[in-house]
Coordinates of C-alpha atoms in Angstrom, one line a residue:
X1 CA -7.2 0.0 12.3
X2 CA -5.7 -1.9 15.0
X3 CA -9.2 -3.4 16.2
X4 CA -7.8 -5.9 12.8
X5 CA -6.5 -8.8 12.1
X6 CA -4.2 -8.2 8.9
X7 CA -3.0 -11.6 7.5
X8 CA -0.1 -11.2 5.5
X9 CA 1.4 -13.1 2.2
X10 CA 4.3 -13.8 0.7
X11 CA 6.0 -10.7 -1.1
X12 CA 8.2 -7.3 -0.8
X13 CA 5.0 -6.2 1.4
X14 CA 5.5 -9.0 3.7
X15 CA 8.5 -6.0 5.0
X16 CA 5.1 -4.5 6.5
X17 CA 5.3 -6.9 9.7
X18 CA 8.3 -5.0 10.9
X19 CA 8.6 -1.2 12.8
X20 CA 7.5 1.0 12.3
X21 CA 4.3 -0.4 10.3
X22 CA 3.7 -3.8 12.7
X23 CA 1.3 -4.0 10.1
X24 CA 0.8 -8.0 9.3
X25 CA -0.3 -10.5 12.0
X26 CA -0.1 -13.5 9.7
X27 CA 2.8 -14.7 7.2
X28 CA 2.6 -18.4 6.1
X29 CA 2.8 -19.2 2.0
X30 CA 2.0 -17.1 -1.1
X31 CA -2.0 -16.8 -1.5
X32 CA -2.6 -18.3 2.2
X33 CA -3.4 -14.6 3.4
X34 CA -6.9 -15.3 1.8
X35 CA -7.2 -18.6 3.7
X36 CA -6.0 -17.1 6.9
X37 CA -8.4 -14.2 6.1
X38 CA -11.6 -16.5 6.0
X39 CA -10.6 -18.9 8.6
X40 CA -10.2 -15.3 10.9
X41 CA -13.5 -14.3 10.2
X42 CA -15.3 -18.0 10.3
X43 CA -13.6 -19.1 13.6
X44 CA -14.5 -15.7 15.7
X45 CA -15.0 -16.4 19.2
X46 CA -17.2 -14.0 20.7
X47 CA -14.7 -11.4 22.0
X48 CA -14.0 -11.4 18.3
X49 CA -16.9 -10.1 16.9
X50 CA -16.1 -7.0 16.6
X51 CA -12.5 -7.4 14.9
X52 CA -12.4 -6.3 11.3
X53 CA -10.2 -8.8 9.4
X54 CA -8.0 -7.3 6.3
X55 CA -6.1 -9.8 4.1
X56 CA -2.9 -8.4 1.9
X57 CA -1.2 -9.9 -1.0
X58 CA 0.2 -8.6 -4.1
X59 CA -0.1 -8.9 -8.0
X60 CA 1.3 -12.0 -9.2
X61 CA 1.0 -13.8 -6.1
X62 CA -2.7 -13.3 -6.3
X63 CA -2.4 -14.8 -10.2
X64 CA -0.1 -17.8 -8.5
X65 CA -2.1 -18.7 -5.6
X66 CA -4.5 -16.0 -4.5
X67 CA -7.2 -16.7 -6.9
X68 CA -8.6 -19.3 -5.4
X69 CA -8.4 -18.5 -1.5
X70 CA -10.9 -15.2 -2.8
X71 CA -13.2 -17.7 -4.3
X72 CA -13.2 -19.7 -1.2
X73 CA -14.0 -16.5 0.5
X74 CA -17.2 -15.5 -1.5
X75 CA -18.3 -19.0 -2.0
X76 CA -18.5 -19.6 2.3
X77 CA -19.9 -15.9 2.4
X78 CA -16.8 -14.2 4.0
X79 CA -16.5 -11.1 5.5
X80 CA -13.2 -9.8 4.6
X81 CA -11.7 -6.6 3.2
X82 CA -8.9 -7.7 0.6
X83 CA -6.3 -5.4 0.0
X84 CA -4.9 -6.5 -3.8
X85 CA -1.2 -4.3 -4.7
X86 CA -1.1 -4.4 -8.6
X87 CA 2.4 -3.1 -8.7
X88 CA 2.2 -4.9 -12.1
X89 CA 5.5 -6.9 -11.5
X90 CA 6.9 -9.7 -9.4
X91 CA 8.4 -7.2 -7.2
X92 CA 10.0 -9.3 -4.2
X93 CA 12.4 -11.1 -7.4
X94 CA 13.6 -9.0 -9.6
X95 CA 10.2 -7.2 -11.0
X96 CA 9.9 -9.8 -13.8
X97 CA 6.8 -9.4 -15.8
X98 CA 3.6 -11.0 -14.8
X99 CA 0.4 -11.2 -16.4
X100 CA -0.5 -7.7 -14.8
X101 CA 2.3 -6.2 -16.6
X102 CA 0.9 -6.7 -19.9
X103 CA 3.8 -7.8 -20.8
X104 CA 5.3 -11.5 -21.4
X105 CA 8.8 -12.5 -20.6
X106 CA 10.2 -11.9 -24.0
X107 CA 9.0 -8.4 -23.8
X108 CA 6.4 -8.6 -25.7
X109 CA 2.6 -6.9 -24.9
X110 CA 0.3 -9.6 -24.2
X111 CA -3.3 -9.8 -22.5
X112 CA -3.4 -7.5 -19.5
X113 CA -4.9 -8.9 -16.5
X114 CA -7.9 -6.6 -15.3
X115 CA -8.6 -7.1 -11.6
X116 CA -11.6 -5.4 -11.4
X117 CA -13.1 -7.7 -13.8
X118 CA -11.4 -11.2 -12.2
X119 CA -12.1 -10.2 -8.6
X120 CA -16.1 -9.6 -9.6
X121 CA -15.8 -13.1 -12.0
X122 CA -15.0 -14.5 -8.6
X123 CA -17.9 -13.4 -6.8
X124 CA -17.3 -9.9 -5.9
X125 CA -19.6 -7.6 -5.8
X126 CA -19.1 -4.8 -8.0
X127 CA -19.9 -1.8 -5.3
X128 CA -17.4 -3.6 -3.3
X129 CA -14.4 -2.9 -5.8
X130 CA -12.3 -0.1 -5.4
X131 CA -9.2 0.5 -7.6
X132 CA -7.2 3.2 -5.9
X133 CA -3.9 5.5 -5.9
X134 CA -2.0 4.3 -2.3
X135 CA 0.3 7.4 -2.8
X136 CA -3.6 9.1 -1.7
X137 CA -3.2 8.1 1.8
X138 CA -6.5 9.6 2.9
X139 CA -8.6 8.6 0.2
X140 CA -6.9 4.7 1.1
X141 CA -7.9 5.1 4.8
X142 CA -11.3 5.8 4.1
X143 CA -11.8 2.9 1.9
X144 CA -10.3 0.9 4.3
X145 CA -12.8 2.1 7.1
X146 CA -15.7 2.1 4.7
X147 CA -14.9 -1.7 3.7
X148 CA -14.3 -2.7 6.7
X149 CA -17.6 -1.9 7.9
X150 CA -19.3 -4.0 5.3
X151 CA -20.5 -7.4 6.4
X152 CA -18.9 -9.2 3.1
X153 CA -15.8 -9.7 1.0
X154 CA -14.2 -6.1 -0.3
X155 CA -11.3 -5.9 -2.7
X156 CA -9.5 -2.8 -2.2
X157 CA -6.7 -2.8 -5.4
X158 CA -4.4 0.0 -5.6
X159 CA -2.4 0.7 -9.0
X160 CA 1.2 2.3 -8.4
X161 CA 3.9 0.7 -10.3
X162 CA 7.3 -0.8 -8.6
X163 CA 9.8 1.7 -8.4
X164 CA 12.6 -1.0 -9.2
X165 CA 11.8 -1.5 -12.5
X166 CA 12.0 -0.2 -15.7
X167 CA 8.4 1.2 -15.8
X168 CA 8.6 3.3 -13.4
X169 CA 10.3 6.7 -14.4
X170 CA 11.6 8.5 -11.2
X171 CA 10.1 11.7 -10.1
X172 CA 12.2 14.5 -8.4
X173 CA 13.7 13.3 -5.2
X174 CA 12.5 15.2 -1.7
X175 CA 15.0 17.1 0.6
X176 CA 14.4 18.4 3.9
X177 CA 14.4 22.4 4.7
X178 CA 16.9 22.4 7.7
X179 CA 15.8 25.8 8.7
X180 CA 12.1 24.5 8.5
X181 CA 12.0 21.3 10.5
X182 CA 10.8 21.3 14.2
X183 CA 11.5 17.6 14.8
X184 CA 8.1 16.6 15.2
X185 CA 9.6 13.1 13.5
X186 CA 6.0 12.5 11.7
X187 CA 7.4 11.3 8.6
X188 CA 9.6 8.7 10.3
X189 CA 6.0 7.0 10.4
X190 CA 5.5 6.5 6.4
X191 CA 9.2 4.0 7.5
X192 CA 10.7 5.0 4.3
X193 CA 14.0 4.1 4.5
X194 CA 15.5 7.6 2.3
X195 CA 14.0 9.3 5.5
X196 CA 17.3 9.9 8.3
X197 CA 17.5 11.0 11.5
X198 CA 19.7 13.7 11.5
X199 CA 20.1 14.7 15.6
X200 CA 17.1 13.8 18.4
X201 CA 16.8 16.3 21.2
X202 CA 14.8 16.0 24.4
X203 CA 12.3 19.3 25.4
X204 CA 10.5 20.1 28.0
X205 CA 6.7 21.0 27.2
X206 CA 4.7 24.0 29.0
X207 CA 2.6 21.5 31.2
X208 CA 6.3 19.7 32.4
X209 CA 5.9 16.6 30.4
X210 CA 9.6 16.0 28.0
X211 CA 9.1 15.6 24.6
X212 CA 11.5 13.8 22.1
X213 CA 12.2 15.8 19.3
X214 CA 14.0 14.0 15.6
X215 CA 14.8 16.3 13.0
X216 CA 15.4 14.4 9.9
X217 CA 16.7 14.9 6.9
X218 CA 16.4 12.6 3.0
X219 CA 18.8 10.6 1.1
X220 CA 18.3 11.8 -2.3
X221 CA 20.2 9.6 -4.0
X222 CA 17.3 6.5 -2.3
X223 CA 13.9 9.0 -2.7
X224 CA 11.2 8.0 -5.3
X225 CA 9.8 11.6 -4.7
X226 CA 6.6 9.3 -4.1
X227 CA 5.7 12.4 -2.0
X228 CA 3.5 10.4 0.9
X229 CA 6.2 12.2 3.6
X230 CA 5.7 15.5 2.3
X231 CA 1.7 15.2 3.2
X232 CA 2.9 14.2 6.9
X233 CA 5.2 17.4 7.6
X234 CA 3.0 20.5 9.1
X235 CA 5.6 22.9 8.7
X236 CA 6.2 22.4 4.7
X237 CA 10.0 21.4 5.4
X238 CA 9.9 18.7 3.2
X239 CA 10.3 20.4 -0.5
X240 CA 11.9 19.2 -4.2
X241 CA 15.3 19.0 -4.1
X242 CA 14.9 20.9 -7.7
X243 CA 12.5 21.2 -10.2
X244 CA 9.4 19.2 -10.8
X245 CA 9.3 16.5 -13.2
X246 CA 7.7 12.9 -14.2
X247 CA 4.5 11.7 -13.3
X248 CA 5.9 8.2 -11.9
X249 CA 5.1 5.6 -14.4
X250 CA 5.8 5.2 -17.9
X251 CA 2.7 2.6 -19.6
X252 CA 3.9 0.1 -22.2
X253 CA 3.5 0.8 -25.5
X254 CA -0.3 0.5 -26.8
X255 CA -1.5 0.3 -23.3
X256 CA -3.7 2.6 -21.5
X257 CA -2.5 3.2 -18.2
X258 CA -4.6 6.3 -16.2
X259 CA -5.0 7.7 -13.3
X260 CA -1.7 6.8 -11.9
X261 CA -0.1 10.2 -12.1
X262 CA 1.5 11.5 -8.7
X263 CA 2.1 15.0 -8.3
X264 CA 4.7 16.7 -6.2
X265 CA 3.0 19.5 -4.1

């Protein structure tokens, strides 16, 4: 995906710019990743043309100022793949309520936004919606290369809750198998910050080329038991740290919530 320009936004994701994800390009105001996204795509130079551009932002600041820059986009015929994280709160201040939430700031249920609805009201095409679980990283990646391979505006919207607020119930945390782990350091690359390096060590391959080696271990007090570094470890090191429960998100009252269930392999 690095053939991409990725402008960013303003939010908890705006974190993705740093290491290990280097994963934004662009960071200016909430909503201006759509701007950004469509002044990418419209001002391509010719050794450009062949650069996929991917725009992030989250929830609420799509409801604050997002809205408008994907209009903008379909209107001038764009050709941009947005990626739209419902985590159905205003995550990077506190996780207050939002009108994705369903729920207003006296608590009380209220009209639900439904993106896949808005998105297509503001010139989406339907085949070009995809609502998807991020914790399935490969079923994310290939929507990602599909859409991006589509000469027009994609909305990629992925539905897992924040895990700092009260909707999200806590599955069982993670912990590494000491006996298990050959330091291959492969889940350092989901950057979750639970994940530690326990002791690095320096081998010496069969062709003669050295090899760094970090064997990790996971803070169990910090783990979600979101279960993204468990699908990175070859040798099955990475186990419960005691029995399996929760499914990861607990829906308001009177609202159906589906296909957000995460399940600890």
């Amino acid at each position: 995906m690095r053939n991409t320009y990725i402008s960013g936004d303003i939010g908890c994701y705006t974190l993705g710019a740093g290491h290990p994800w280097n994963a934004l390009d662009t960071c200016i105001s909430m909503g201006a990743s759509m701007g950004v996204a469509l002044g990418l795509d419209k001002g391509r130079q010719p050794e450009d043309a062949n650069k996929k551009v991917v725009a992030v932002i989250g929830d609420s600041t799509f409801l604050h100022m997002g809205m408008q820059g994907l209009l903008d986009l379909t209107y001038n015929k764009g050709n941009a793949t947005i990626l739209l994280l419902d985590n159905r709160a205003v995550g990077m201040t506190g996780g207050q309520n939002a009108p994705s939430s369903g729920i207003n700031l006296q608590g009380e249920q209220t009209a639900q936004v439904n993106f896949p609805q808005l998105v297509e009201a503001l010139g989406v095409k339907k085949e070009r919606i995809h609502t998807l679980d991020p914790y399935e990283l490969p079923t994310l990646f290939k929507a990602l290369r599909d859409e991006t391979k589509v000469d027009d505006v994609s909305v990629i919207i992925t539905n897992q809750p924040c895990v700092l607020t009260e909707r999200y119930k806590a599955m069982q945390p993670l912990t590494v198998e000491e006996k298990d782990c050959t330091g291959c350091g492969n889940c350092l690359d989901v950057g979750c910050p639970a994940i530690l390096v326990t002791r690095r060590e320096t081998v010496v391959k069969p062709n003669g080329k050295e090899k760094e080696l970090a064997f990790c271990d996971i803070d169990t007090s910090a783990c979600t038991g979101c279960n993204l570094c468990v699908n990175t470890c070859a040798p099955n090191a990475i186990v419960p740290a005691g029995p399996v429960v929760g499914n990861g998100y607990e829906a308001p009252e009177g609202l159906a919530v589906e296909n957000l269930a995460v399940e600890v392999k």
